[in-house]
Coordinates of C-alpha atoms and ligand atoms in Angstrom, one line a residue:
M398 CA -3.0 -22.4 45.0
K399 CA -4.8 -19.2 46.1
L400 CA -8.6 -19.6 45.9
N401 CA -9.3 -16.0 44.7
L402 CA -6.7 -16.2 42.0
L403 CA -7.6 -13.9 39.1
R404 CA -7.9 -16.3 36.2
P405 CA -7.6 -14.9 32.7
R406 CA -8.9 -18.2 31.3
R407 CA -12.4 -17.3 32.5
L408 CA -12.6 -14.9 29.6
R409 CA -11.3 -17.4 27.1
R410 CA -13.9 -20.1 27.8
T411 CA -16.4 -19.8 25.0
P412 CA -16.4 -18.2 21.5
L413 CA -18.9 -15.5 22.6
I414 CA -17.0 -14.6 25.7
R415 CA -13.9 -14.2 23.6
D416 CA -15.9 -12.0 21.2
M417 CA -16.9 -9.8 24.1
V418 CA -13.4 -9.1 25.3
R419 CA -11.6 -8.9 21.9
E420 CA -9.5 -5.7 21.8
T421 CA -8.7 -5.5 18.1
S422 CA -10.7 -6.4 15.0
L423 CA -10.1 -6.4 11.3
S424 CA -12.8 -5.0 9.0
V425 CA -13.2 -5.1 5.3
K426 CA -13.3 -1.3 5.5
D427 CA -9.6 -1.3 6.7
L428 CA -8.4 -2.7 3.4
I429 CA -7.0 -1.3 0.1
Y430 CA -6.2 -3.6 -2.8
P431 CA -3.3 -2.7 -5.2
I432 CA -3.9 -3.2 -9.0
F433 CA -1.3 -3.3 -11.7
V434 CA -2.5 -2.0 -15.1
V435 CA -0.7 -2.6 -18.4
P436 CA -1.2 -1.4 -22.0
G437 CA -3.4 -3.5 -24.3
E438 CA -6.8 -5.1 -24.0
K439 CA -8.3 -8.2 -22.5
I440 CA -5.0 -8.9 -20.7
K441 CA -5.0 -10.9 -17.5
E442 CA -1.6 -12.4 -16.8
E443 CA -0.6 -13.8 -13.4
I444 CA 2.5 -12.2 -11.9
P445 CA 4.9 -15.2 -11.3
S446 CA 6.2 -14.1 -7.9
M447 CA 2.8 -13.0 -6.7
P448 CA 0.3 -15.9 -7.2
N449 CA -3.2 -14.7 -7.8
C450 CA -2.1 -11.1 -8.6
Y451 CA -2.4 -10.1 -12.2
H452 CA -1.2 -7.6 -14.8
L453 CA -4.5 -6.3 -16.1
S454 CA -5.4 -4.2 -19.1
V455 CA -7.8 -1.3 -18.3
D456 CA -11.0 -3.3 -19.3
Q457 CA -10.0 -6.1 -16.9
A458 CA -9.0 -3.7 -14.1
V459 CA -12.5 -2.2 -14.3
L460 CA -14.1 -5.7 -13.9
L461 CA -11.9 -6.4 -10.9
A462 CA -12.7 -2.9 -9.4
E463 CA -16.4 -3.8 -9.6
K464 CA -15.8 -7.0 -7.8
I465 CA -13.7 -5.3 -5.1
F466 CA -16.4 -2.7 -4.6
Q467 CA -19.1 -5.4 -4.2
L468 CA -17.0 -7.1 -1.5
G469 CA -17.1 -3.9 0.5
I470 CA -13.4 -3.0 0.1
P471 CA -13.4 0.8 0.0
A472 CA -10.3 1.5 -2.1
V473 CA -7.9 0.4 -4.8
E474 CA -4.4 1.7 -5.3
I475 CA -3.4 1.9 -8.9
F476 CA 0.1 1.0 -10.2
G477 CA 1.0 0.9 -13.9
L478 CA 3.4 -0.3 -16.5
P479 CA 3.7 2.4 -19.2
E480 CA 4.0 2.1 -23.0
Y481 CA 7.4 3.7 -23.0
K482 CA 10.1 4.8 -20.6
D483 CA 12.5 7.7 -20.8
E484 CA 15.1 9.6 -18.7
T485 CA 12.5 11.7 -16.9
G486 CA 9.7 9.1 -16.7
S487 CA 7.3 11.3 -18.7
S488 CA 4.8 8.6 -19.4
A489 CA 3.9 8.9 -15.7
W490 CA 2.0 12.1 -16.4
N491 CA 0.7 11.2 -19.8
P492 CA -3.1 11.3 -19.6
S493 CA -3.4 8.3 -22.0
S494 CA -1.1 6.0 -20.0
P495 CA -2.7 2.9 -18.5
V496 CA -2.9 4.3 -14.9
Q497 CA -4.7 7.5 -16.0
R498 CA -7.0 5.5 -18.3
A499 CA -7.8 3.0 -15.6
M500 CA -8.6 5.8 -13.1
K501 CA -11.1 7.4 -15.5
A502 CA -12.7 4.0 -16.4
I503 CA -12.9 2.9 -12.8
K504 CA -14.3 6.2 -11.7
E505 CA -17.0 5.9 -14.3
A506 CA -17.9 2.3 -13.6
V507 CA -17.8 2.5 -9.8
P508 CA -17.9 6.1 -8.8
D509 CA -17.9 5.5 -5.0
L510 CA -14.8 3.3 -5.0
V511 CA -11.9 5.3 -3.6
I512 CA -9.1 5.6 -6.1
V513 CA -5.5 5.9 -4.7
G514 CA -2.8 6.8 -7.1
D515 CA 0.8 5.7 -6.4
V516 CA 3.1 8.6 -7.4
C517 CA 6.6 7.6 -8.3
L518 CA 8.8 7.6 -11.4
C519 CA 10.6 4.2 -11.1
Q520 CA 8.2 2.4 -13.3
Y521 CA 8.5 5.1 -16.0
T522 CA 12.2 6.0 -16.1
S523 CA 14.6 4.2 -18.4
H524 CA 17.1 3.8 -15.5
G525 CA 14.5 2.6 -12.9
H526 CA 15.2 5.1 -10.2
C527 CA 12.5 7.0 -8.5
G528 CA 13.5 10.5 -9.7
Q529 CA 15.5 12.4 -12.2
L530 CA 19.2 11.7 -12.3
C531 CA 22.1 14.0 -12.1
G532 CA 25.1 11.8 -12.9
Q533 CA 24.6 8.6 -10.9
E534 CA 22.5 10.3 -8.2
V535 CA 18.8 11.1 -8.0
D536 CA 18.4 14.9 -8.0
N537 CA 15.9 15.7 -5.3
D538 CA 14.8 19.2 -6.3
A539 CA 14.7 18.5 -10.1
T540 CA 12.4 15.6 -9.3
L541 CA 9.8 17.5 -7.3
P542 CA 8.1 19.3 -10.2
L543 CA 7.8 16.0 -12.1
L544 CA 6.1 14.3 -9.1
A545 CA 3.7 17.3 -9.0
K546 CA 2.9 16.7 -12.6
V547 CA 2.2 13.0 -12.0
A548 CA -0.1 13.8 -9.0
L549 CA -2.0 16.4 -11.0
S550 CA -2.5 14.2 -14.0
Q551 CA -3.8 11.5 -11.6
A552 CA -6.2 13.9 -9.9
E553 CA -7.4 15.0 -13.3
S554 CA -8.0 11.4 -14.1
G555 CA -10.2 10.8 -11.1
A556 CA -7.8 9.9 -8.2
D557 CA -9.3 10.7 -4.8
M558 CA -6.0 10.2 -3.0
I559 CA -2.4 10.7 -4.0
A560 CA 0.2 8.4 -2.5
P561 CA 3.8 9.6 -3.2
S562 CA 6.2 6.7 -2.7
D563 CA 9.4 8.2 -4.1
M564 CA 10.9 9.5 -0.8
M565 CA 12.2 12.8 -2.2
D566 CA 12.4 15.5 0.5
G567 CA 9.7 18.1 0.3
R568 CA 7.5 16.3 -2.2
V569 CA 4.3 16.4 0.0
S570 CA 4.3 20.1 0.1
V571 CA 5.0 20.5 -3.6
I572 CA 2.2 18.0 -4.5
R573 CA -0.2 19.6 -2.0
G574 CA 0.6 23.0 -3.6
A575 CA 0.1 21.8 -7.1
L576 CA -3.2 20.1 -6.2
D577 CA -4.5 23.2 -4.4
K578 CA -3.5 25.6 -7.2
N579 CA -5.4 23.6 -9.7
G580 CA -8.7 23.2 -7.8
F581 CA -8.0 19.8 -6.3
Q582 CA -8.2 20.9 -2.6
N583 CA -10.4 17.9 -1.9
V584 CA -7.9 15.3 -3.1
S585 CA -6.0 14.0 -0.1
V586 CA -2.4 12.9 0.3
M587 CA -1.5 9.6 1.8
S588 CA 2.2 9.8 2.1
Y589 CA 4.6 6.9 2.1
S590 CA 6.3 8.8 4.9
V591 CA 8.4 6.0 6.4
K592 CA 9.6 3.9 3.5
Y593 CA 12.5 1.7 4.2
A594 CA 15.0 0.5 1.6
S595 CA 13.7 -3.1 1.8
A596 CA 14.4 -6.4 0.2
Y597 CA 10.7 -7.1 0.7
Y598 CA 9.9 -5.1 -2.5
G599 CA 11.6 -7.7 -4.7
P600 CA 8.4 -9.3 -6.2
F601 CA 6.9 -5.9 -6.8
R602 CA 9.9 -4.8 -8.9
D603 CA 9.4 -7.8 -11.1
A604 CA 5.7 -7.0 -11.4
A605 CA 6.2 -3.3 -12.1
D606 CA 9.5 -3.7 -14.0
S607 CA 10.8 -1.0 -11.7
A608 CA 14.2 -2.3 -10.4
P609 CA 17.0 0.3 -10.7
H610 CA 19.4 -0.6 -13.5
F611 CA 22.4 0.4 -11.4
G612 CA 22.9 1.0 -7.7
D613 CA 20.1 0.8 -5.3
R614 CA 17.6 3.0 -3.5
R615 CA 19.5 3.5 -0.2
G616 CA 20.2 7.1 -1.2
Y617 CA 16.6 8.0 -0.8
Q618 CA 14.7 5.2 1.0
M619 CA 15.3 4.8 4.7
D620 CA 17.9 2.6 6.5
P621 CA 16.0 -0.3 8.1
A622 CA 18.1 0.3 11.3
N623 CA 16.6 3.7 12.0
R624 CA 13.7 4.5 14.3
R625 CA 14.3 8.1 15.2
E626 CA 14.7 9.0 11.6
A627 CA 11.2 7.5 11.0
M628 CA 9.8 10.0 13.5
K629 CA 11.6 12.8 11.7
E630 CA 10.1 11.8 8.4
V631 CA 6.6 11.6 10.0
E632 CA 7.0 15.1 11.4
L633 CA 8.1 16.6 8.1
D634 CA 5.2 15.0 6.2
M635 CA 2.7 16.2 8.9
D636 CA 4.1 19.8 8.5
E637 CA 3.9 19.5 4.7
G638 CA 0.2 18.6 5.0
A639 CA 0.0 14.8 4.6
D640 CA -3.5 13.6 5.5
I641 CA -2.5 10.0 6.1
I642 CA 0.9 8.8 7.2
M643 CA 2.1 5.4 5.8
V644 CA 4.8 3.0 7.1
K645 CA 6.2 0.5 4.7
P646 CA 6.9 -2.4 4.7
A647 CA 4.5 -3.5 7.5
L648 CA 5.5 -6.8 9.2
A649 CA 9.1 -6.2 9.9
Y650 CA 8.3 -2.6 11.1
L651 CA 5.4 -3.0 13.5
D652 CA 7.4 -1.3 16.2
I653 CA 7.6 1.8 14.0
V654 CA 3.8 1.6 13.3
R655 CA 3.1 1.5 17.1
Q656 CA 5.4 4.5 17.7
V657 CA 3.9 6.5 14.9
R658 CA 0.3 5.7 16.1
D659 CA 1.2 6.9 19.6
R660 CA 2.7 10.1 18.4
I661 CA 0.2 11.5 15.9
D662 CA -3.5 12.1 15.5
R663 CA -3.8 11.5 11.8
P664 CA -4.7 8.1 10.3
V665 CA -1.9 5.6 9.9
A666 CA -1.6 3.3 7.0
V667 CA 0.7 0.3 6.4
Y668 CA 1.8 -1.4 3.2
N669 CA 1.8 -5.2 3.5
V670 CA 4.3 -5.4 0.6
S671 CA 4.9 -7.9 -2.2
G672 CA 7.7 -9.9 -0.4
E673 CA 5.5 -10.4 2.6
Y674 CA 2.8 -11.7 0.4
A675 CA 5.1 -13.9 -1.7
M676 CA 6.4 -15.6 1.4
V677 CA 3.0 -16.5 2.6
K678 CA 1.8 -17.7 -0.8
A679 CA 4.9 -19.8 -1.3
A680 CA 4.6 -21.5 2.1
A681 CA 0.9 -22.0 1.6
Q682 CA 1.4 -23.6 -1.8
K683 CA 3.8 -26.1 -0.2
G684 CA 1.2 -26.9 2.3
W685 CA 3.5 -25.8 5.1
I686 CA 1.1 -23.2 6.7
D687 CA -2.6 -22.6 7.0
E688 CA -2.9 -19.7 4.6
K689 CA -6.2 -18.3 5.9
R690 CA -5.1 -18.3 9.5
I691 CA -1.7 -16.9 8.8
V692 CA -3.1 -14.0 6.7
M693 CA -5.8 -13.1 9.2
E694 CA -3.3 -13.2 12.1
T695 CA -0.8 -11.1 10.1
L696 CA -3.3 -8.4 9.1
L697 CA -4.7 -8.3 12.7
S698 CA -1.2 -7.8 14.0
M699 CA -1.0 -4.7 11.8
K700 CA -4.2 -3.4 13.3
R701 CA -3.0 -4.2 16.8
A702 CA 0.2 -2.3 16.1
G703 CA -1.9 0.8 15.3
A704 CA -2.7 0.8 11.6
D705 CA -6.0 2.2 10.5
I706 CA -5.5 1.3 6.9
I707 CA -3.8 -1.8 5.4
I708 CA -2.8 -1.9 1.7
S709 CA -2.5 -5.6 0.9
Y710 CA -2.5 -8.1 -1.9
H711 CA -4.4 -10.4 0.5
S712 CA -7.3 -7.8 0.7
I713 CA -9.7 -9.7 -1.6
D714 CA -9.2 -13.1 0.1
A715 CA -9.3 -11.4 3.5
A716 CA -12.5 -9.6 2.7
R717 CA -14.1 -12.9 1.7
W718 CA -13.0 -14.6 4.9
I719 CA -14.2 -11.7 7.0
R720 CA -17.6 -11.8 5.3
E721 CA -17.8 -15.6 5.7
E722 CA -17.0 -15.3 9.4
E723 CA -19.7 -12.6 9.8
G724 CA -22.2 -14.7 8.0
R725 CA -21.6 -17.5 10.5
L726 CA -22.6 -15.3 13.4
Ligands
PBG540 C1 7.5 2.5 -6.1 C2 6.9 1.6 -5.2 C3 7.4 0.4 -4.7 C4 6.4 -0.2 -3.9 C5 5.3 0.6 -4.0 N1 5.6 1.7 -4.7 C6 8.7 -0.3 -4.9 C7 10.0 0.3 -4.6 O1 10.1 1.3 -3.9 O2 11.0 -0.2 -5.1 C8 6.6 -1.5 -3.2 C9 5.3 -2.3 -3.1 C10 5.5 -3.8 -2.8 O3 6.6 -4.3 -2.7 O4 4.4 -4.4 -2.7 N2 8.4 3.4 -5.5
ZN541 ZN1 9.8 4.5 -7.0

């Protein structure tokens, strides 16, 4: 063997040497935690397919938001189950729906915590699709003003960031326009720009009672086979004024995350979705994997792929583990 061989193992010898040459890191500040709010009071019910995630009434959501803030997690994203559903999903822009009430209450209790509002109609429509129907199809342009109403009512309730997840064409510019016209120039838009029609949303749809009652979402969400189309979606959302570009799901689409990161100069977010979470939790409960190591490795892979922001149901556990690790040093 050559004597002057360049030996990569020299830089793997001790924990501190490894610390010195580590290329990627995961910080508590990278994380967002999703919260599901429901009507009622003093409700905290575990979501069966998402262990340790809960349906929370507004009072309980506030307590959790306080805990999240104390852990150093900068943001929560709020999802809701409404009191009623109808054809257009009108409870989505009702100022007294759980989401809007939760935003107001959290803003009051922890004003510095960043509040992200998921904007979509599927939790609120009687048919479970993400927009207004025309026959059996979702009518793109009829849906846009409804989404703008949802965004506006969330901004009025204290949302700092609006995250449209519906995949209608042109929604970012319509939402941006509505926010600006009503004095919310400083509310940002984190667009679910690249959102695939994915089986990984299964547990979420149980949690949010948002599964479509007929058909599927392939008419508006993206085909998992497509990469060029992802770049087209990103470009359109950039033009329409999205401040942050999201790719969703995360783990099966890290190639897309890397390509988006290399192409644009705006922050990139990923959504580590419910199915990704459920798989890890199920295997961990069976004792088949080391949950902490799997979660940290998975979240790190998202950072390495180029994500700046990670929305994850693991955020609270991950924040604790990161802090423990830091305390050790
Ligand atoms: C609503 C929405 C979904 C998710 C976030 N917003 C579900 C869907 O599109 O069916 C998925 C989140 C997750 O699975 O964790 N459009
Ligand atoms: Zn939807």
